[in-house]
Amino acid sequence: MSFNLKGASEVLKSLDKVHVEYGVEMDTLLTPHDFSMLNKTEATSSSKSWPVYIKLTNRKVYGADLVLNATGVTPSCSIEFKGETQIELAKDMGIIIDTEMRSNIPDVYAAGDVVNTSKWTDTEYWYQMRLWSQAKQMGAYAAKCMHKHTSQSSISPVSLSYTPPIDMDICFELFSHVTQFFGFKVVLLGLYNGQGLQSSEYTVHLRYTPGKEYTRVIVRDGCVVGAVLIGDTDLEETFENLILNKLCISHIEDQLLDPDIDIEDYFD
């Protein structure tokens, strides 16, 4: 099945003009009854009736069919240390850490949304996205690193002439995130949106069953590098193995998402 994919700019040509309110936050969600009781001097988007309304902190009110409140994450590090040395921050104000969760200050570790992992260079299919799942994984790995470093420091200095690096946790080999959206299971794996790749470097394979599932797979040089799985596809383990093992799927690439072919038979 082929799909005609268009960018947002083309889709918006058939829609009303998009309006953006800057420097505001959501103040209150309103029902149609709440809206009818508002002071009529407050600005509104239109006289049309809507199932829900949103009041912003600038006192403007907009009607909508659906309100999605998405909150971003910005690192907030205002720690000050005594002495000349201060903690090193990236441009996004995240604490720069090495692959063993250490900052530039001895015995100061960091994990979660507050860190910046730009120094992690050996993570081909993993990248930082400030999610609670990554924060949990980083916290556990930081504890492991702190324990290892503490154990090493208690050893005689003579034996510390070489201290082997700590192996990165397996969870940092592949970006993965599982969540629920509108009742559907959503699995994101690897470079699921072609992150860091030029559009000419990869191909996209799609399978879509309305109301049931959506599968999108990113293939580069005959190997799967990312996938989006929505619904009960039961393909997450298969594609996880394909990405990590860098198995060539060129011989069945055209049938990769054929529902009549069980690809687990090929790669399990």
Short mmCIF file of C-alpha atoms in Angstrom, two decimals:
data_model
loop_
_atom_site.label_atom_id
_atom_site.label_comp_id
_atom_site.label_asym_id
_atom_site.label_seq_id
_atom_site.Cartn_x
_atom_site.Cartn_y
_atom_site.Cartn_z
CA MET A 1 0.00 0.00 0.00
CA SER A 2 1.40 3.42 -0.91
CA PHE A 3 0.83 6.65 0.96
CA ASN A 4 0.90 10.26 -0.16
CA LEU A 5 2.76 11.99 2.67
CA LYS A 6 2.59 15.78 2.84
CA GLY A 7 4.23 18.28 5.11
CA ALA A 8 2.34 20.46 7.54
CA SER A 9 2.73 23.52 5.31
CA GLU A 10 0.59 21.92 2.58
CA VAL A 11 -2.02 20.67 5.02
CA LEU A 12 -2.40 24.09 6.60
CA LYS A 13 -3.32 25.65 3.26
CA SER A 14 -6.80 24.22 3.66
CA LEU A 15 -7.13 25.29 7.30
CA ASP A 16 -7.83 28.57 9.00
CA LYS A 17 -4.85 30.77 9.72
CA VAL A 18 -2.83 29.50 12.66
CA HIS A 19 -2.51 31.93 15.54
CA VAL A 20 0.17 31.62 18.24
CA GLU A 21 -0.03 33.22 21.68
CA TYR A 22 3.42 33.85 23.13
CA GLY A 23 4.48 34.30 26.76
CA VAL A 24 1.31 32.84 28.28
CA GLU A 25 0.23 29.76 30.19
CA MET A 26 -3.06 27.93 30.58
CA ASP A 27 -5.09 29.43 33.39
CA THR A 28 -8.38 27.50 33.38
CA LEU A 29 -10.27 24.90 31.38
CA LEU A 30 -13.90 25.90 30.90
CA THR A 31 -17.07 24.03 30.06
CA PRO A 32 -19.61 25.67 27.73
CA HIS A 33 -21.60 26.67 30.83
CA ASP A 34 -18.51 28.20 32.48
CA PHE A 35 -17.82 30.08 29.29
CA SER A 36 -21.36 31.50 29.19
CA MET A 37 -20.85 32.93 32.67
CA LEU A 38 -17.64 34.76 31.81
CA ASN A 39 -17.36 38.50 31.85
CA LYS A 40 -18.21 39.48 28.28
CA THR A 41 -15.34 41.98 28.25
CA GLU A 42 -12.85 39.14 28.14
CA ALA A 43 -11.57 38.41 24.64
CA THR A 44 -12.74 35.28 22.88
CA SER A 45 -11.68 33.53 19.68
CA SER A 46 -15.11 33.47 18.03
CA SER A 47 -18.81 33.27 18.70
CA LYS A 48 -18.92 29.63 17.60
CA SER A 49 -19.97 27.08 20.21
CA TRP A 50 -17.21 24.68 21.31
CA PRO A 51 -17.20 21.61 23.59
CA VAL A 52 -14.33 23.03 25.67
CA TYR A 53 -12.70 26.40 26.22
CA ILE A 54 -9.28 27.39 27.50
CA LYS A 55 -8.57 30.61 29.36
CA LEU A 56 -4.99 31.89 29.17
CA THR A 57 -3.10 34.03 31.66
CA ASN A 58 -3.47 37.01 29.31
CA ARG A 59 -7.26 36.66 29.91
CA LYS A 60 -7.95 35.56 26.34
CA VAL A 61 -10.32 32.62 25.88
CA TYR A 62 -10.27 30.15 22.98
CA GLY A 63 -12.74 27.42 22.09
CA ALA A 64 -11.60 24.03 20.86
CA ASP A 65 -12.67 20.50 20.05
CA LEU A 66 -9.74 19.13 22.05
CA VAL A 67 -7.09 20.62 24.34
CA LEU A 68 -3.65 19.01 24.51
CA ASN A 69 -1.54 20.44 27.30
CA ALA A 70 2.09 19.54 26.52
CA THR A 71 4.72 20.68 28.99
CA GLY A 72 8.33 20.80 27.86
CA VAL A 73 11.39 20.26 30.02
CA THR A 74 14.10 22.86 30.57
CA PRO A 75 17.10 22.09 32.81
CA SER A 76 17.28 24.38 35.80
CA CYS A 77 20.65 24.30 37.51
CA SER A 78 21.44 27.16 39.86
CA ILE A 79 23.94 25.35 42.08
CA GLU A 80 26.90 27.42 43.23
CA PHE A 81 30.04 25.90 44.75
CA LYS A 82 32.54 27.53 47.03
CA GLY A 83 35.83 28.31 45.34
CA GLU A 84 36.73 29.18 41.78
CA THR A 85 35.55 25.98 40.12
CA GLN A 86 31.90 25.98 39.14
CA ILE A 87 29.88 23.19 37.62
CA GLU A 88 30.14 23.07 33.82
CA LEU A 89 26.88 23.72 31.99
CA ALA A 90 25.92 23.23 28.34
CA LYS A 91 24.13 25.84 26.24
CA ASP A 92 20.78 24.38 27.31
CA MET A 93 21.86 24.89 30.97
CA GLY A 94 22.15 21.15 31.53
CA ILE A 95 25.01 19.79 33.63
CA ILE A 96 27.62 18.26 31.33
CA ILE A 97 28.42 14.70 32.42
CA ASP A 98 30.77 12.01 31.16
CA THR A 99 29.77 8.42 30.43
CA GLU A 100 30.10 7.60 34.14
CA MET A 101 27.66 10.33 35.21
CA ARG A 102 30.38 12.60 36.64
CA SER A 103 30.36 16.38 36.35
CA ASN A 104 33.59 18.38 36.09
CA ILE A 105 33.70 18.66 39.90
CA PRO A 106 35.06 15.60 41.75
CA ASP A 107 32.44 13.51 43.56
CA VAL A 108 29.55 15.48 42.02
CA TYR A 109 27.27 13.32 39.91
CA ALA A 110 24.09 14.22 38.05
CA ALA A 111 21.25 12.32 36.38
CA GLY A 112 17.89 12.94 34.78
CA ASP A 113 16.44 16.03 33.15
CA VAL A 114 19.12 18.31 34.57
CA VAL A 115 22.00 16.72 32.64
CA ASN A 116 23.41 17.14 29.14
CA THR A 117 24.89 14.03 27.49
CA SER A 118 26.62 15.69 24.53
CA LYS A 119 29.91 14.04 25.57
CA TRP A 120 28.41 10.59 25.02
CA THR A 121 29.74 9.78 21.55
CA ASP A 122 29.39 5.98 21.34
CA THR A 123 25.60 5.77 21.39
CA GLU A 124 24.59 5.18 17.76
CA TYR A 125 20.95 4.37 18.45
CA TRP A 126 20.47 6.17 21.77
CA TYR A 127 20.08 9.89 22.36
CA GLN A 128 18.91 12.04 25.20
CA MET A 129 15.24 12.92 25.40
CA ARG A 130 14.19 14.31 28.76
CA LEU A 131 11.69 11.63 29.74
CA TRP A 132 10.88 10.13 33.13
CA SER A 133 11.97 6.72 31.85
CA GLN A 134 15.45 8.01 30.96
CA ALA A 135 15.69 9.84 34.28
CA LYS A 136 15.00 6.59 36.12
CA GLN A 137 17.60 4.70 34.07
CA MET A 138 20.21 7.43 34.59
CA GLY A 139 19.58 7.49 38.33
CA ALA A 140 20.15 3.74 38.63
CA TYR A 141 23.28 3.91 36.47
CA ALA A 142 24.64 6.88 38.46
CA ALA A 143 24.26 4.86 41.67
CA LYS A 144 26.18 2.00 40.05
CA CYS A 145 28.97 4.37 39.00
CA MET A 146 29.20 6.00 42.43
CA HIS A 147 29.45 2.59 44.10
CA LYS A 148 32.16 1.49 41.68
CA HIS A 149 34.19 4.66 42.11
CA THR A 150 33.87 4.51 45.90
CA SER A 151 35.03 0.90 45.89
CA GLN A 152 38.02 1.77 43.71
CA SER A 153 39.05 4.66 45.96
CA SER A 154 39.22 2.31 48.95
CA ILE A 155 41.82 0.15 47.19
CA SER A 156 45.52 0.71 47.72
CA PRO A 157 46.84 3.51 45.45
CA VAL A 158 49.38 1.09 44.01
CA SER A 159 46.60 -0.92 42.38
CA LEU A 160 44.94 2.20 40.97
CA SER A 161 47.53 2.74 38.24
CA TYR A 162 44.81 1.57 35.86
CA THR A 163 41.10 1.66 36.60
CA PRO A 164 39.00 0.03 33.87
CA PRO A 165 36.03 2.07 32.61
CA ILE A 166 32.55 1.08 33.69
CA ASP A 167 30.53 -0.63 30.98
CA MET A 168 27.58 1.48 29.91
CA ASP A 169 24.24 0.04 30.96
CA ILE A 170 22.44 -1.85 28.18
CA CYS A 171 19.54 0.62 28.34
CA PHE A 172 21.82 3.22 26.71
CA GLU A 173 22.41 1.08 23.63
CA LEU A 174 18.99 1.80 22.13
CA PHE A 175 16.52 4.63 22.59
CA SER A 176 13.20 3.15 23.62
CA HIS A 177 10.06 4.63 25.08
CA VAL A 178 6.69 3.03 25.74
CA THR A 179 3.55 4.99 26.56
CA GLN A 180 -0.22 5.13 25.98
CA PHE A 181 -1.94 7.66 23.76
CA PHE A 182 -5.71 7.74 23.25
CA GLY A 183 -5.87 4.16 24.47
CA PHE A 184 -3.25 2.89 22.04
CA LYS A 185 0.10 1.44 23.04
CA VAL A 186 2.92 3.54 21.56
CA VAL A 187 6.47 2.21 21.22
CA LEU A 188 9.34 4.36 19.94
CA LEU A 189 12.62 2.62 19.07
CA GLY A 190 15.99 3.93 17.91
CA LEU A 191 16.07 6.65 15.27
CA TYR A 192 12.30 6.43 14.93
CA ASN A 193 12.03 9.81 13.21
CA GLY A 194 15.32 9.61 11.30
CA GLN A 195 17.09 11.64 13.98
CA GLY A 196 20.49 12.81 12.77
CA LEU A 197 19.97 11.38 9.28
CA GLN A 198 19.57 13.13 5.96
CA SER A 199 16.32 12.33 4.16
CA SER A 200 18.30 10.78 1.31
CA GLU A 201 20.01 8.34 3.67
CA TYR A 202 17.01 6.23 4.62
CA THR A 203 13.69 4.83 3.45
CA VAL A 204 10.41 4.67 5.35
CA HIS A 205 8.13 1.64 5.37
CA LEU A 206 4.53 2.05 6.55
CA ARG A 207 1.69 -0.25 7.52
CA TYR A 208 -1.58 1.28 8.64
CA THR A 209 -4.85 -0.31 9.69
CA PRO A 210 -7.40 2.42 10.58
CA GLY A 211 -8.46 2.22 14.21
CA LYS A 212 -6.13 -0.68 14.99
CA GLU A 213 -2.44 -0.13 14.30
CA TYR A 214 0.20 2.07 12.71
CA THR A 215 3.73 0.86 12.01
CA ARG A 216 6.57 2.95 10.59
CA VAL A 217 10.05 1.55 10.12
CA ILE A 218 13.22 3.47 9.21
CA VAL A 219 15.74 1.51 7.09
CA ARG A 220 19.26 2.69 6.24
CA ASP A 221 21.70 0.72 4.08
CA GLY A 222 19.56 -2.40 4.35
CA CYS A 223 19.33 -2.30 8.16
CA VAL A 224 16.50 -1.21 10.45
CA VAL A 225 17.56 1.82 12.54
CA GLY A 226 14.25 2.95 14.06
CA ALA A 227 10.55 2.21 14.39
CA VAL A 228 7.24 3.66 15.57
CA LEU A 229 4.72 1.03 16.68
CA ILE A 230 1.20 2.11 17.62
CA GLY A 231 -1.38 -0.43 18.70
CA ASP A 232 -0.94 -4.12 19.49
CA THR A 233 1.62 -4.88 16.78
CA ASP A 234 3.67 -7.40 18.82
CA LEU A 235 6.70 -6.29 16.80
CA GLU A 236 8.71 -4.38 19.40
CA GLU A 237 11.01 -7.24 20.37
CA THR A 238 11.64 -8.19 16.75
CA PHE A 239 12.60 -4.66 15.71
CA GLU A 240 14.65 -4.14 18.85
CA ASN A 241 16.74 -7.18 17.91
CA LEU A 242 16.99 -6.07 14.28
CA ILE A 243 18.31 -2.64 15.30
CA LEU A 244 20.79 -3.80 17.93
CA ASN A 245 22.14 -6.71 15.88
CA LYS A 246 22.31 -4.64 12.68
CA LEU A 247 20.92 -7.54 10.68
CA CYS A 248 20.57 -6.98 6.93
CA ILE A 249 16.94 -7.15 5.80
CA SER A 250 17.58 -6.25 2.14
CA HIS A 251 16.35 -9.61 0.90
CA ILE A 252 12.89 -9.07 2.43
CA GLU A 253 12.76 -5.29 2.71
CA ASP A 254 9.81 -5.00 0.34
CA GLN A 255 7.87 -7.55 2.43
CA LEU A 256 9.09 -6.29 5.80
CA LEU A 257 5.63 -5.20 6.95
CA ASP A 258 3.56 -7.63 4.92
CA PRO A 259 0.93 -8.90 7.42
CA ASP A 260 0.99 -12.30 5.69
CA ILE A 261 4.68 -12.77 6.47
CA ASP A 262 5.81 -13.44 10.03
CA ILE A 263 9.24 -11.75 10.13
CA GLU A 264 9.91 -13.33 13.50
CA ASP A 265 10.48 -16.56 11.57
CA TYR A 266 13.41 -14.88 9.85
CA PHE A 267 15.07 -13.09 12.72
CA ASP A 268 13.95 -14.56 16.05
#
